[in-house]
Amino acid sequence: MHRREFLLKGATAGAGFLASTGLQGQEGSGSSNSGEVVIISTWPFGKDANQAALEILSSGGSCLDAVEKGVMTAEANPAIQSVGFGGLPNRSGVGELDAAIQDGRSFESGAVCALQGVRHPIQVARAVLNHSPHLVIVGEGAREFATARGFGVEETLSDKAKEAYERWVKKNPGKDGPAEGHDTLGLVALDSTGHICAACTTSGMAWKHPGRVGDSPLLGHGLYADDQAGGCVATGDGEEITRVCGSFLVVEKMRQGATPEEAISDTLDRIAQRSPKGSNVHASFVAIRADGVSGAGSMRQGFHQAVTRSNETKVITVPAHIESTRK
Ligand code: GLY
């Protein structure tokens, strides 16, 4: 039997969380407790992902399918140098991809880390959720799992990514330059029944140490979804987001009644307090509370959220975080 089906037999559907406070927010934050579909994702390239996810939900597909198919758009796009086929490699010139998916009703999840040779790591993460007794499979084991499930081994580095690596090696002949960049695509969807799912996919930091894993494929760090409280995904310095269990922290604060923006703002404060880099960290989050209010926050300027409501998707600039005085 399908692992998820098995576990869902014993699960109870979550009642909607109705928050009564703090519904004002940034442009596009809205609110919904009326069955409206809400989809939110990171970066302008999230727009295509949201639209793909919306198509799945509009045609009666499942929330898990929506988040999976949504993030596959970026995995296939060679112009995006931080995800999938276009993603930049590790310091040995090898593409290692991370992805995770979570169901906020059953709490089932699947993740792959440092996966080589498969262009759509999110599909392998979904296969882990569906077919494996484990939640996370890494490296060579992840590739073995993928090939056993019928995924073909393919070239996962675009020509542009290979050229960028050659330029980096010329500048860093010892292959010891710092790792750079980490623009994860994270997506959260709230369907018309109040069900929330989340997915993340990334090639991780460019020029990372082989085997390095950031926040994105780790439950509670790069993503977290709970139908009773909300869903959140992260992008930025994986080590810093992981240090505070960033996405879990945002969801827990929403559970206690914070708006997504308040929850993210508090979490950014926590990161700044806990990191040796203080607020000199790249960290951004997008979240949807269980009542449909959505929000975003970013330690620095330059971050955008893609938000879908009423069948319309907008890319919205997210202002830089100002350290909060909230307790
Ligand atoms: N946030 C993605 C990473 O650090 O790998």
Short mmCIF file of C-alpha atoms and ligand atoms in Angstrom, two decimals:
data_model
loop_
_atom_site.label_atom_id
_atom_site.label_comp_id
_atom_site.label_asym_id
_atom_site.label_seq_id
_atom_site.Cartn_x
_atom_site.Cartn_y
_atom_site.Cartn_z
CA MET A 1 0.00 0.00 0.00
CA HIS A 2 1.04 3.55 -0.70
CA ARG A 3 2.76 4.83 2.48
CA ARG A 4 0.75 8.03 2.58
CA GLU A 5 -2.57 6.24 2.08
CA PHE A 6 -1.66 3.88 4.89
CA LEU A 7 -0.87 6.66 7.32
CA LEU A 8 -3.85 8.77 6.32
CA LYS A 9 -6.16 5.94 7.35
CA GLY A 10 -5.47 6.89 10.94
CA ALA A 11 -5.30 10.62 10.45
CA THR A 12 -8.04 13.08 11.17
CA ALA A 13 -8.69 16.03 8.91
CA GLY A 14 -7.70 19.30 10.54
CA ALA A 15 -10.25 21.87 11.52
CA GLY A 16 -9.51 25.34 10.15
CA PHE A 17 -7.59 27.70 12.35
CA LEU A 18 -9.45 30.96 12.75
CA ALA A 19 -7.28 33.82 13.86
CA SER A 20 -8.99 36.99 14.88
CA THR A 21 -6.18 39.50 14.96
CA GLY A 22 -3.68 41.31 12.80
CA LEU A 23 -5.03 40.82 9.30
CA GLN A 24 -3.42 43.92 7.82
CA GLY A 25 -0.20 43.45 5.91
CA GLN A 26 1.91 44.02 2.82
CA GLU A 27 0.37 44.33 -0.59
CA GLY A 28 -1.10 40.99 -1.60
CA SER A 29 -1.26 39.59 1.93
CA GLY A 30 -5.07 39.36 1.85
CA SER A 31 -7.04 37.00 3.99
CA SER A 32 -9.24 34.08 3.28
CA ASN A 33 -11.31 31.74 5.31
CA SER A 34 -13.78 31.19 2.49
CA GLY A 35 -12.17 28.41 0.53
CA GLU A 36 -9.99 30.69 -1.60
CA VAL A 37 -6.89 29.08 -3.07
CA VAL A 38 -3.70 30.88 -2.01
CA ILE A 39 -0.25 30.07 -3.42
CA ILE A 40 2.96 31.80 -2.39
CA SER A 41 6.55 31.27 -3.46
CA THR A 42 10.01 32.75 -3.38
CA TRP A 43 11.61 34.97 -6.05
CA PRO A 44 10.21 36.23 -9.34
CA PHE A 45 10.72 32.80 -10.89
CA GLY A 46 8.09 31.63 -8.42
CA LYS A 47 5.49 33.17 -10.71
CA ASP A 48 5.64 30.29 -13.21
CA ALA A 49 5.63 27.83 -10.33
CA ASN A 50 2.50 29.39 -8.81
CA GLN A 51 0.74 29.31 -12.15
CA ALA A 52 1.59 25.65 -12.69
CA ALA A 53 0.38 24.87 -9.16
CA LEU A 54 -2.83 26.83 -9.74
CA GLU A 55 -3.54 24.88 -12.93
CA ILE A 56 -3.30 21.62 -10.99
CA LEU A 57 -5.63 22.84 -8.24
CA SER A 58 -8.08 24.40 -10.72
CA SER A 59 -8.37 21.12 -12.57
CA GLY A 60 -9.13 19.19 -9.39
CA GLY A 61 -5.59 17.95 -8.72
CA SER A 62 -4.22 17.41 -5.24
CA CYS A 63 -2.34 19.96 -3.18
CA LEU A 64 0.77 17.73 -3.15
CA ASP A 65 0.65 17.46 -6.95
CA ALA A 66 0.28 21.22 -7.16
CA VAL A 67 3.39 22.03 -5.12
CA GLU A 68 5.41 19.29 -6.86
CA LYS A 69 4.45 20.32 -10.40
CA GLY A 70 4.81 23.97 -9.44
CA VAL A 71 8.47 23.78 -8.45
CA MET A 72 9.31 21.51 -11.41
CA THR A 73 8.98 24.60 -13.65
CA ALA A 74 12.16 26.08 -12.17
CA GLU A 75 14.00 22.73 -12.12
CA ALA A 76 13.55 22.57 -15.89
CA ASN A 77 14.57 26.17 -16.60
CA PRO A 78 18.28 26.46 -17.55
CA ALA A 79 18.17 30.24 -16.99
CA ILE A 80 17.77 29.77 -13.21
CA GLN A 81 21.23 29.21 -11.76
CA SER A 82 20.19 28.13 -8.27
CA VAL A 83 17.74 25.32 -9.01
CA GLY A 84 17.69 22.11 -11.05
CA PHE A 85 19.22 21.91 -14.53
CA GLY A 86 20.49 25.51 -14.54
CA GLY A 87 21.89 25.23 -11.01
CA LEU A 88 25.60 25.81 -10.39
CA PRO A 89 27.70 22.85 -9.26
CA ASN A 90 29.77 22.07 -6.19
CA ARG A 91 33.50 22.80 -6.04
CA SER A 92 34.26 19.55 -7.87
CA GLY A 93 32.05 20.64 -10.78
CA VAL A 94 29.26 18.21 -9.94
CA GLY A 95 25.61 19.24 -9.68
CA GLU A 96 24.12 18.12 -6.36
CA LEU A 97 20.42 18.87 -5.95
CA ASP A 98 18.28 19.10 -2.82
CA ALA A 99 14.48 18.96 -2.67
CA ALA A 100 11.68 18.26 -0.21
CA ILE A 101 7.91 18.09 -0.14
CA GLN A 102 5.51 17.98 2.81
CA ASP A 103 1.83 17.33 3.33
CA GLY A 104 0.42 19.50 6.12
CA ARG A 105 -2.47 17.16 6.91
CA SER A 106 -0.70 13.81 7.24
CA PHE A 107 2.73 15.32 8.11
CA GLU A 108 4.17 12.93 5.57
CA SER A 109 7.24 14.25 3.80
CA GLY A 110 9.98 13.16 1.46
CA ALA A 111 13.38 14.65 0.75
CA VAL A 112 16.53 14.03 -1.21
CA CYS A 113 19.86 15.69 -0.55
CA ALA A 114 22.96 16.00 -2.76
CA LEU A 115 21.23 14.01 -5.48
CA GLN A 116 23.28 13.66 -8.66
CA GLY A 117 22.08 12.84 -12.16
CA VAL A 118 18.34 13.48 -11.88
CA ARG A 119 16.89 16.72 -13.25
CA HIS A 120 13.74 16.79 -11.15
CA PRO A 121 14.78 16.11 -7.56
CA ILE A 122 11.32 17.11 -6.34
CA GLN A 123 9.86 14.09 -8.15
CA VAL A 124 12.33 11.86 -6.33
CA ALA A 125 11.41 13.56 -3.03
CA ARG A 126 7.75 12.84 -3.83
CA ALA A 127 8.66 9.22 -4.53
CA VAL A 128 10.37 9.07 -1.12
CA LEU A 129 7.14 10.37 0.45
CA ASN A 130 5.01 7.91 -1.48
CA HIS A 131 7.08 4.77 -1.50
CA SER A 132 9.81 4.79 1.14
CA PRO A 133 9.57 4.18 4.88
CA HIS A 134 12.21 6.93 5.24
CA LEU A 135 11.83 10.69 5.09
CA VAL A 136 15.27 11.71 3.79
CA ILE A 137 17.65 9.90 1.44
CA VAL A 138 21.03 11.41 0.54
CA GLY A 139 23.78 11.21 -2.05
CA GLU A 140 24.50 7.91 -3.76
CA GLY A 141 21.64 6.29 -1.86
CA ALA A 142 19.26 8.88 -3.27
CA ARG A 143 20.46 8.17 -6.79
CA GLU A 144 20.10 4.42 -6.25
CA PHE A 145 16.59 4.99 -4.94
CA ALA A 146 15.76 7.17 -7.96
CA THR A 147 17.05 4.71 -10.54
CA ALA A 148 15.24 1.85 -8.80
CA ARG A 149 12.03 3.90 -9.10
CA GLY A 150 12.63 4.33 -12.84
CA PHE A 151 14.17 7.80 -13.01
CA GLY A 152 16.67 8.09 -15.84
CA VAL A 153 20.16 9.37 -15.09
CA GLU A 154 20.74 12.53 -17.13
CA GLU A 155 23.10 15.45 -17.49
CA THR A 156 22.09 17.87 -14.77
CA LEU A 157 24.41 20.78 -15.58
CA SER A 158 23.39 23.24 -18.27
CA ASP A 159 26.08 24.57 -20.64
CA LYS A 160 25.90 27.92 -18.86
CA ALA A 161 26.46 26.25 -15.49
CA LYS A 162 29.50 24.40 -16.88
CA GLU A 163 30.91 27.64 -18.30
CA ALA A 164 30.36 29.41 -14.97
CA TYR A 165 32.24 26.59 -13.23
CA GLU A 166 35.17 26.88 -15.66
CA ARG A 167 35.34 30.64 -14.98
CA TRP A 168 35.26 29.98 -11.22
CA VAL A 169 38.06 27.40 -11.43
CA LYS A 170 40.21 29.89 -13.40
CA LYS A 171 39.76 32.40 -10.58
CA ASN A 172 40.10 29.73 -7.86
CA PRO A 173 42.62 27.18 -9.14
CA GLY A 174 42.73 25.60 -5.69
CA LYS A 175 38.92 25.21 -5.83
CA ASP A 176 38.81 26.78 -2.39
CA GLY A 177 36.85 30.00 -3.05
CA PRO A 178 33.82 30.74 -0.91
CA ALA A 179 30.44 29.20 -1.66
CA GLU A 180 27.97 31.70 -3.11
CA GLY A 181 24.27 32.14 -3.86
CA HIS A 182 21.34 30.11 -2.61
CA ASP A 183 18.11 31.19 -4.24
CA THR A 184 15.86 28.28 -3.37
CA LEU A 185 12.45 27.98 -4.95
CA GLY A 186 10.05 27.33 -2.10
CA LEU A 187 6.30 27.16 -2.61
CA VAL A 188 3.35 26.84 -0.23
CA ALA A 189 -0.20 26.17 -1.42
CA LEU A 190 -3.46 26.38 0.50
CA ASP A 191 -6.22 24.61 -1.40
CA SER A 192 -9.95 25.33 -1.29
CA THR A 193 -10.47 22.77 1.49
CA GLY A 194 -7.93 24.39 3.80
CA HIS A 195 -5.23 21.82 3.09
CA ILE A 196 -1.63 23.10 2.99
CA CYS A 197 1.42 21.58 1.28
CA ALA A 198 4.94 22.90 0.78
CA ALA A 199 7.88 22.12 -1.48
CA CYS A 200 11.45 23.34 -1.90
CA THR A 201 14.05 22.71 -4.57
CA THR A 202 17.59 24.03 -4.97
CA SER A 203 21.07 23.28 -6.24
CA GLY A 204 22.24 24.77 -2.92
CA MET A 205 25.19 27.10 -2.65
CA ALA A 206 27.34 27.31 -5.73
CA TRP A 207 30.87 25.91 -5.23
CA LYS A 208 29.80 24.23 -1.98
CA HIS A 209 31.77 21.39 -0.42
CA PRO A 210 30.59 18.12 -1.99
CA GLY A 211 27.87 16.68 0.20
CA ARG A 212 26.99 19.99 1.85
CA VAL A 213 23.28 20.26 2.61
CA GLY A 214 21.49 23.52 3.45
CA ASP A 215 18.07 24.19 4.89
CA SER A 216 15.94 23.53 1.82
CA PRO A 217 15.45 19.75 2.00
CA LEU A 218 15.21 19.67 5.80
CA LEU A 219 11.79 19.62 7.40
CA GLY A 220 11.31 22.53 9.77
CA HIS A 221 14.22 24.44 8.29
CA GLY A 222 13.58 25.10 4.60
CA LEU A 223 9.88 24.20 4.73
CA TYR A 224 7.11 23.30 7.12
CA ALA A 225 3.39 22.80 6.66
CA ASP A 226 0.64 22.12 9.17
CA ASP A 227 -3.01 22.45 8.13
CA GLN A 228 -3.83 23.57 11.69
CA ALA A 229 -1.42 26.51 11.69
CA GLY A 230 0.03 27.35 8.25
CA GLY A 231 2.92 26.75 5.91
CA CYS A 232 6.28 28.42 5.38
CA VAL A 233 9.29 28.11 3.08
CA ALA A 234 12.70 29.75 3.25
CA THR A 235 15.47 30.93 0.98
CA GLY A 236 18.90 32.25 1.89
CA ASP A 237 21.94 31.14 3.89
CA GLY A 238 20.99 27.57 4.69
CA GLU A 239 23.30 27.32 7.68
CA GLU A 240 21.71 30.37 9.32
CA ILE A 241 18.12 29.33 8.60
CA THR A 242 18.82 25.84 9.93
CA ARG A 243 20.38 27.25 13.11
CA VAL A 244 16.95 28.49 14.26
CA CYS A 245 14.64 25.89 12.61
CA GLY A 246 13.37 28.85 10.59
CA SER A 247 10.26 27.54 8.83
CA PHE A 248 9.06 25.61 11.87
CA LEU A 249 9.51 28.70 14.02
CA VAL A 250 7.41 30.81 11.63
CA VAL A 251 4.64 28.21 11.62
CA GLU A 252 4.67 27.88 15.41
CA LYS A 253 4.39 31.64 15.80
CA MET A 254 1.43 31.69 13.40
CA ARG A 255 -0.13 28.91 15.47
CA GLN A 256 0.08 31.24 18.46
CA GLY A 257 -1.78 33.96 16.53
CA ALA A 258 0.96 35.99 14.87
CA THR A 259 0.37 37.15 11.32
CA PRO A 260 2.78 35.67 8.78
CA GLU A 261 4.67 38.97 8.66
CA GLU A 262 4.96 39.15 12.45
CA ALA A 263 6.06 35.50 12.62
CA ILE A 264 8.68 36.04 9.92
CA SER A 265 9.87 39.29 11.47
CA ASP A 266 10.39 37.56 14.83
CA THR A 267 12.22 34.73 13.10
CA LEU A 268 14.51 37.15 11.27
CA ASP A 269 15.24 38.78 14.63
CA ARG A 270 16.08 35.34 16.03
CA ILE A 271 18.45 34.66 13.14
CA ALA A 272 20.20 38.00 13.65
CA GLN A 273 20.52 37.28 17.38
CA ARG A 274 21.86 33.74 16.92
CA SER A 275 24.13 34.15 13.92
CA PRO A 276 27.77 35.17 14.26
CA LYS A 277 27.03 37.35 11.21
CA GLY A 278 24.25 39.21 13.03
CA SER A 279 21.86 40.74 10.51
CA ASN A 280 24.44 40.41 7.74
CA VAL A 281 22.70 37.24 6.62
CA HIS A 282 20.64 36.40 3.56
CA ALA A 283 17.38 34.97 4.85
CA SER A 284 13.86 35.37 3.47
CA PHE A 285 10.61 33.56 4.17
CA VAL A 286 7.13 33.40 2.66
CA ALA A 287 4.20 31.97 4.59
CA ILE A 288 0.47 31.35 4.55
CA ARG A 289 -1.48 31.14 7.79
CA ALA A 290 -4.24 28.53 7.97
CA ASP A 291 -6.90 31.22 7.54
CA GLY A 292 -5.35 32.28 4.21
CA VAL A 293 -3.48 35.39 5.33
CA SER A 294 -0.09 35.36 3.62
CA GLY A 295 3.09 37.34 4.08
CA ALA A 296 6.80 37.56 3.45
CA GLY A 297 9.89 39.01 5.04
CA SER A 298 13.53 39.35 4.14
CA MET A 299 16.62 40.35 6.08
CA ARG A 300 17.86 42.27 3.05
CA GLN A 301 16.53 44.19 0.09
CA GLY A 302 16.18 42.47 -3.26
CA PHE A 303 13.77 39.70 -2.34
CA HIS A 304 10.42 39.19 -4.10
CA GLN A 305 7.46 36.98 -3.32
CA ALA A 306 5.09 35.57 -5.94
CA VAL A 307 1.52 35.49 -4.62
CA THR A 308 -1.52 33.94 -6.27
CA ARG A 309 -5.04 34.88 -5.16
CA SER A 310 -8.30 34.96 -7.09
CA ASN A 311 -6.54 33.21 -10.00
CA GLU A 312 -4.14 36.14 -10.38
CA THR A 313 -0.40 35.95 -9.72
CA LYS A 314 1.63 39.01 -8.73
CA VAL A 315 5.34 39.36 -8.04
CA ILE A 316 5.73 41.73 -5.11
CA THR A 317 8.87 43.44 -3.77
CA VAL A 318 9.52 42.59 -0.12
CA PRO A 319 11.03 45.43 1.93
CA ALA A 320 14.14 44.75 3.99
CA HIS A 321 13.58 43.70 7.59
CA ILE A 322 13.88 46.30 10.32
CA GLU A 323 14.74 44.77 13.65
CA SER A 324 11.54 44.39 15.56
CA THR A 325 10.70 45.76 18.96
CA ARG A 326 8.04 43.07 19.38
CA LYS A 327 8.69 40.78 22.31
N1 GLY B 1 18.93 27.92 1.11
C1 GLY B 1 19.58 27.03 0.27
C2 GLY B 1 20.87 26.56 0.75
O1 GLY B 1 21.48 27.15 1.64
O2 GLY B 1 21.34 25.57 0.22
#
